[in-house]
Backbone as numpy.savetxt, mean C-alpha at the origin, in Angstrom:
# Nx Ny Nz CAx CAy CAz Cx Cy Cz
12.96 -4.12 -15.01 13.34 -4.50 -13.73 13.84 -3.24 -13.04
13.47 -3.30 -11.74 13.72 -2.13 -10.91 15.23 -2.00 -10.64
15.81 -0.83 -11.09 17.29 -0.61 -10.96 17.57 0.32 -9.77
16.61 1.13 -9.47 16.73 2.06 -8.30 16.12 1.73 -7.09
16.77 2.04 -5.89 16.15 1.64 -4.65 16.73 2.69 -3.66
15.78 2.83 -2.60 16.37 3.73 -1.48 15.73 3.23 -0.24
16.53 3.17 0.87 16.00 2.70 2.11 15.93 3.93 3.12
14.99 3.79 3.96 14.91 4.93 5.02 14.07 4.26 6.19
14.16 4.89 7.33 13.43 4.65 8.46 12.34 5.74 8.90
11.19 5.27 8.96 10.09 6.30 9.39 8.79 5.37 10.01
8.20 6.04 10.84 7.10 5.30 11.55 7.44 3.97 12.06
8.73 4.10 12.92 9.38 2.82 13.54 9.41 1.70 12.56
9.60 1.91 11.28 9.77 0.94 10.29 10.76 1.17 9.26
11.59 0.14 9.00 12.64 0.30 7.80 11.93 -0.07 6.50
11.94 0.95 5.52 11.21 0.80 4.27 12.38 0.91 3.24
12.21 0.06 2.17 12.98 0.10 0.93 11.94 0.16 -0.20
12.23 1.39 -0.93 11.41 1.59 -2.05 12.31 1.32 -3.33
11.41 0.89 -4.30 12.08 0.33 -5.61 11.66 1.20 -6.82
12.18 1.32 -7.84 11.62 2.20 -8.94 12.51 1.70 -10.21
11.84 1.92 -11.40 12.27 1.85 -12.62 12.45 3.22 -13.13
12.89 3.35 -14.41 12.99 4.71 -15.08 11.51 5.24 -15.24
10.47 4.48 -15.10 9.12 4.94 -15.31 8.39 5.16 -14.30
8.75 4.63 -13.09 8.04 5.03 -11.86 8.36 4.03 -10.74
7.51 4.23 -9.68 7.69 3.39 -8.43 7.22 2.00 -8.74
7.94 0.93 -8.34 7.62 -0.44 -8.63 7.24 -1.41 -7.39
7.91 -0.97 -6.27 7.82 -1.81 -5.12 8.02 -1.09 -3.86
7.34 -1.37 -2.80 7.77 -0.94 -1.39 7.78 -2.18 -0.44
8.94 -2.36 0.38 9.01 -3.44 1.17 9.46 -2.99 2.51
9.25 -3.52 3.52 9.82 -3.57 4.82 11.14 -4.40 4.69
12.19 -3.66 5.34 13.62 -4.31 4.98 14.29 -4.23 6.46
15.03 -5.36 6.52 15.96 -5.35 7.67 17.47 -5.04 7.16
17.57 -5.04 5.88 18.91 -4.86 5.29 19.44 -3.54 5.76
20.80 -3.62 6.32 21.60 -2.51 6.57 23.05 -2.46 5.74
23.44 -1.35 5.57 24.59 -1.26 4.99 24.56 -1.49 3.45
23.37 -1.57 2.93 23.30 -1.71 1.30 23.17 -0.27 0.94
24.10 0.02 -0.06 24.16 1.42 -0.65 23.09 1.71 -1.54
22.45 2.86 -1.27 21.19 3.15 -2.14 21.61 3.59 -3.49
20.70 3.36 -4.41 20.77 3.76 -5.84 19.54 4.53 -6.15
19.42 5.74 -5.69 18.03 6.32 -5.81 17.89 7.05 -7.21
16.58 7.42 -7.46 16.35 8.10 -8.66 15.18 9.13 -8.18
14.57 9.97 -9.08 13.64 10.92 -8.64 12.40 10.18 -7.98
12.02 9.08 -8.52 10.77 8.23 -7.98 11.04 7.78 -6.59
12.31 7.16 -6.27 12.47 6.69 -4.96 12.57 7.96 -3.97
13.22 9.07 -4.58 13.18 10.24 -3.55 11.93 10.84 -3.30
11.08 10.90 -4.39 9.63 11.42 -4.19 8.87 10.56 -3.27
9.08 9.36 -3.29 8.43 8.45 -2.65 8.76 8.51 -1.07
10.08 8.66 -0.71 10.50 8.84 0.55 9.89 10.07 1.13
10.00 11.25 0.42 9.43 12.53 0.91 8.00 12.25 1.16
7.22 11.74 0.19 5.78 11.79 0.37 5.42 10.80 1.45
6.02 9.53 1.55 5.73 8.61 2.72 5.96 9.48 4.16
7.18 10.17 4.17 7.50 10.85 5.50 6.26 11.86 5.76
5.91 12.50 4.76 4.80 13.50 4.89 3.44 12.81 5.32
3.16 11.71 4.65 1.92 10.87 5.02 1.98 10.49 6.59
3.12 9.85 6.94 3.22 9.40 8.38 3.23 10.69 9.31
3.58 11.93 8.84 3.61 13.07 9.68 2.28 13.64 9.63
1.33 13.18 9.05 -0.07 13.62 8.79 -0.21 14.95 8.01
0.78 15.02 7.10 0.79 16.25 6.18 0.55 15.91 4.84
0.03 14.63 4.54 -0.33 14.28 3.14 -1.31 13.06 3.28
-2.40 13.37 2.36 -3.48 12.30 2.29 -3.49 11.50 1.06
-2.82 12.20 -0.09 -2.93 11.61 -1.48 -1.45 11.44 -1.95
-1.07 10.60 -2.84 0.17 10.47 -3.42 0.08 10.86 -4.76
1.22 11.40 -5.39 1.31 11.77 -6.75 2.39 11.27 -7.47
2.82 9.93 -7.14 4.11 9.32 -7.69 3.73 8.48 -8.77
4.39 8.57 -10.00 4.06 7.64 -11.02 4.28 6.15 -10.70
3.44 5.35 -11.03 3.50 3.94 -10.69 3.90 2.91 -11.77
4.72 2.08 -11.61 5.09 1.25 -12.70 4.88 -0.34 -12.26
3.68 -0.89 -12.61 3.53 -2.23 -12.02 4.21 -3.03 -13.09
5.31 -3.51 -12.84 6.33 -4.53 -13.49 5.76 -5.92 -13.57
5.00 -6.22 -12.40 4.65 -7.53 -12.42 3.15 -7.52 -12.23
2.41 -8.76 -12.15 1.01 -8.69 -11.98 0.19 -9.17 -13.32
-0.86 -9.88 -13.12 -1.75 -10.11 -14.12 -2.69 -8.96 -14.59
-3.28 -8.93 -15.61 -4.22 -7.77 -15.82 -5.42 -7.73 -14.79
-5.72 -8.95 -14.30 -6.92 -8.96 -13.28 -6.20 -8.32 -11.97
-4.96 -8.68 -11.52 -4.30 -7.94 -10.54 -4.09 -6.56 -10.60
-3.72 -6.01 -11.76 -3.54 -4.62 -11.89 -4.92 -3.87 -11.79
-5.84 -4.48 -12.32 -7.40 -3.94 -12.19 -7.76 -3.67 -10.82
-7.35 -4.63 -9.95 -7.61 -4.54 -8.50 -6.94 -3.56 -7.96
-5.62 -3.55 -8.22 -4.66 -2.44 -7.66 -5.09 -0.87 -8.06
-5.68 -0.89 -9.33 -6.11 0.34 -9.74 -7.27 0.75 -9.00
-8.13 -0.14 -8.64 -9.45 -0.01 -7.95 -9.02 0.44 -6.47
-7.94 -0.07 -5.98 -7.52 0.29 -4.54 -7.08 1.69 -4.47
-6.57 2.22 -5.59 -6.06 3.68 -5.64 -7.29 4.69 -5.42
-8.46 4.13 -5.78 -9.66 5.05 -5.57 -10.26 5.02 -4.20
-9.82 4.16 -3.39 -10.33 4.15 -1.89 -9.78 5.39 -1.33
-10.66 6.43 -0.84 -10.20 7.67 -0.34 -9.58 7.46 1.21
-8.52 8.27 1.32 -7.86 8.33 2.62 -9.02 8.37 3.64
-8.74 7.71 4.84 -9.54 7.71 5.91 -10.88 6.89 5.74
-10.91 6.17 4.63 -12.15 5.17 4.49 -11.67 3.79 4.33
-12.59 2.93 4.59 -12.26 1.48 4.38 -13.49 0.86 3.65
-13.25 -0.10 2.96 -14.26 -0.97 2.19 -14.00 -2.44 2.48
-14.91 -3.22 2.19 -14.80 -4.56 2.33 -14.28 -5.30 1.02
-13.73 -6.42 1.09 -13.33 -7.25 -0.01 -14.58 -7.44 -0.96
-15.68 -7.72 -0.36 -17.09 -7.85 -1.07 -17.25 -6.61 -1.97
-17.29 -5.26 -1.30 -17.39 -4.03 -1.91 -16.40 -3.86 -2.99
-15.14 -4.40 -2.88 -14.27 -4.02 -3.84 -14.50 -5.00 -4.99
-14.94 -6.20 -4.83 -15.50 -7.13 -5.83 -16.58 -6.46 -6.69
-17.48 -5.92 -5.98 -18.72 -5.40 -6.69 -18.21 -3.97 -7.46
-17.17 -3.35 -6.90 -16.67 -2.27 -7.81 -16.00 -2.61 -9.09
-15.63 -3.91 -9.00 -14.89 -4.38 -10.30 -15.89 -5.23 -11.02
-17.11 -5.18 -10.63 -18.33 -5.85 -11.31 -18.14 -7.27 -11.50
-17.80 -7.83 -10.36 -17.40 -9.29 -10.42 -17.39 -9.74 -8.94
-18.53 -9.79 -8.26 -18.94 -10.01 -6.96 -18.50 -11.45 -6.57
-18.50 -12.43 -7.53 -18.04 -13.83 -7.19 -16.55 -14.00 -7.19
-15.79 -12.87 -7.51 -14.27 -13.04 -7.68 -13.73 -12.52 -6.27
-14.38 -12.47 -5.14 -14.15 -12.01 -3.96 -12.69 -12.70 -3.43
-12.60 -13.90 -3.58 -11.37 -14.49 -3.17 -10.11 -14.01 -4.05
-10.49 -13.95 -5.44 -9.28 -13.58 -6.28 -8.99 -12.10 -6.08
-10.05 -11.23 -5.65 -9.73 -9.97 -5.45 -8.83 -9.87 -4.14
-9.06 -10.79 -3.18 -8.47 -10.73 -1.82 -6.96 -11.34 -2.19
-6.79 -12.21 -2.93 -5.51 -12.76 -3.32 -4.63 -11.52 -4.04
-5.22 -10.86 -4.97 -4.65 -9.79 -5.56 -4.28 -8.68 -4.72
-5.15 -8.41 -3.74 -4.81 -7.25 -2.78 -3.53 -7.85 -1.93
-3.40 -9.12 -1.64 -2.30 -9.55 -0.98 -1.08 -9.51 -1.75
-1.07 -9.51 -3.10 0.12 -9.43 -4.01 0.45 -7.95 -4.33
-0.23 -6.89 -3.82 0.03 -5.59 -4.21 1.46 -5.31 -3.83
2.30 -4.94 -4.83 3.71 -4.65 -4.60 4.00 -3.25 -4.08
2.91 -2.44 -4.07 3.21 -1.06 -3.62 2.24 -0.58 -2.40
2.47 -1.40 -1.41 1.49 -0.99 -0.26 1.60 0.29 0.19
0.63 0.82 0.81 0.55 2.26 1.35 0.19 3.28 0.27
1.02 3.30 -0.70 0.64 4.27 -1.90 -0.67 3.67 -2.84
-0.66 2.32 -2.97 -1.76 1.69 -3.49 -2.34 1.06 -2.17
-3.37 1.58 -1.65 -3.78 1.44 -0.28 -4.63 0.18 0.01
-3.91 -0.79 -0.05 -4.50 -2.22 0.21 -4.86 -2.25 1.74
-4.33 -1.61 2.60 -4.58 -1.50 4.03 -6.07 -0.98 4.27
-6.61 -0.30 3.31 -8.03 0.13 3.45 -9.07 -0.99 3.26
-8.65 -2.07 2.94 -9.70 -3.26 2.67 -9.76 -4.05 3.87
-11.08 -4.16 4.32 -11.29 -4.89 5.69 -12.32 -6.16 5.35
-12.40 -6.90 6.31 -13.57 -7.93 6.26 -14.92 -7.33 6.29
-15.72 -8.06 5.71 -17.22 -7.64 5.66 -17.83 -7.49 7.19
-17.22 -8.20 8.13 -17.80 -7.94 9.48 -16.84 -6.75 10.17
-16.14 -5.90 9.37 -15.36 -4.99 9.98 -13.97 -5.35 10.66
-13.63 -6.64 10.61 -12.48 -7.10 11.07 -11.26 -6.79 10.02
-10.15 -6.59 10.79 -8.84 -6.44 10.00 -8.42 -7.77 9.60
-8.15 -7.85 8.31 -7.81 -9.17 7.80 -6.43 -9.05 7.29
-5.84 -10.09 6.85 -4.44 -10.13 6.38 -3.91 -8.87 5.78
-2.61 -8.70 5.96 -1.96 -7.61 5.38 -0.65 -8.01 5.16
0.05 -7.88 3.94 1.36 -8.39 3.77 2.45 -7.79 4.59
2.20 -6.54 5.12 3.30 -5.94 5.95 2.91 -6.19 7.51
1.90 -6.99 7.69 1.72 -7.33 9.08 0.35 -6.59 9.56
-0.43 -7.24 10.23 -1.78 -6.61 10.83 -1.47 -5.35 11.81
-0.39 -5.37 12.58 0.08 -4.32 13.37 0.23 -3.05 12.63
0.95 -3.09 11.58 1.03 -1.90 10.66 -0.34 -1.62 9.93
-1.16 -2.66 9.62 -2.37 -2.20 9.08 -3.13 -1.24 9.97
-3.22 -1.85 11.25 -4.02 -1.11 12.25 -3.39 0.28 12.44
-2.27 0.29 12.56 -1.55 1.68 12.68 -1.85 2.57 11.54
-1.78 2.16 10.36 -2.12 3.02 9.24 -3.51 3.41 9.28
-4.54 2.54 9.53 -6.05 2.90 9.61 -6.11 3.90 10.72
-5.43 3.85 11.88 -5.53 4.76 12.97 -5.11 6.10 12.55
-3.83 6.01 11.96 -3.24 7.33 11.43 -4.25 7.97 10.60
-4.95 7.27 9.72 -6.00 8.06 8.66 -7.21 8.34 9.26
-7.44 7.75 10.65 -8.72 8.21 11.33 -9.80 7.13 10.78
-9.52 6.16 10.18 -10.51 5.17 9.62 -11.06 4.38 10.67
-10.43 4.09 11.68 -10.85 3.31 12.80 -10.60 4.08 14.02
-11.31 3.64 15.12 -11.26 4.17 16.37 -10.15 3.52 17.14
-9.34 4.27 18.12 -8.27 3.53 18.82 -8.70 2.56 19.75
-9.85 2.55 20.14 -10.41 1.58 21.16 -11.24 0.48 20.52
-11.26 0.51 19.11 -11.93 -0.50 18.42 -11.55 -1.92 18.84
-10.30 -2.21 19.00 -9.80 -3.58 19.20 -9.21 -3.76 20.55
-9.63 -2.87 21.60 -9.24 -3.14 22.95 -9.98 -4.10 23.66
């Protein structure tokens, strides 16, 4: 279980990151204030690397991940998400094809939505086959902002 956590404010968002002794386990948007942090090297490195990412000084993360939850199928989807390059998007159908299971598109979408480590495991880079921004656990506004930050979409795409 995640014994370590750290909260911080960046990109107009309050994040809380959680880690075990083996790696990063979860990233959440948090409204909690006054909670005393219990950081470790993984939460501290995650905070540093996310700040660099939002400052456009980092495109890739090198934080050990510890998927404490999830089925084998979900973990395979999350591993496939890690391979989507910075600044690129793919569709849920393309992700299903990468997993060699085109008919699992709905299950792939559900696993994408259960990703416990968003941004680091870039589920925001998966879009609809028609190019539309589809659901994102941290909200479509943040998904759009992340894709704009990475240059994956044009600022006037949705105006």
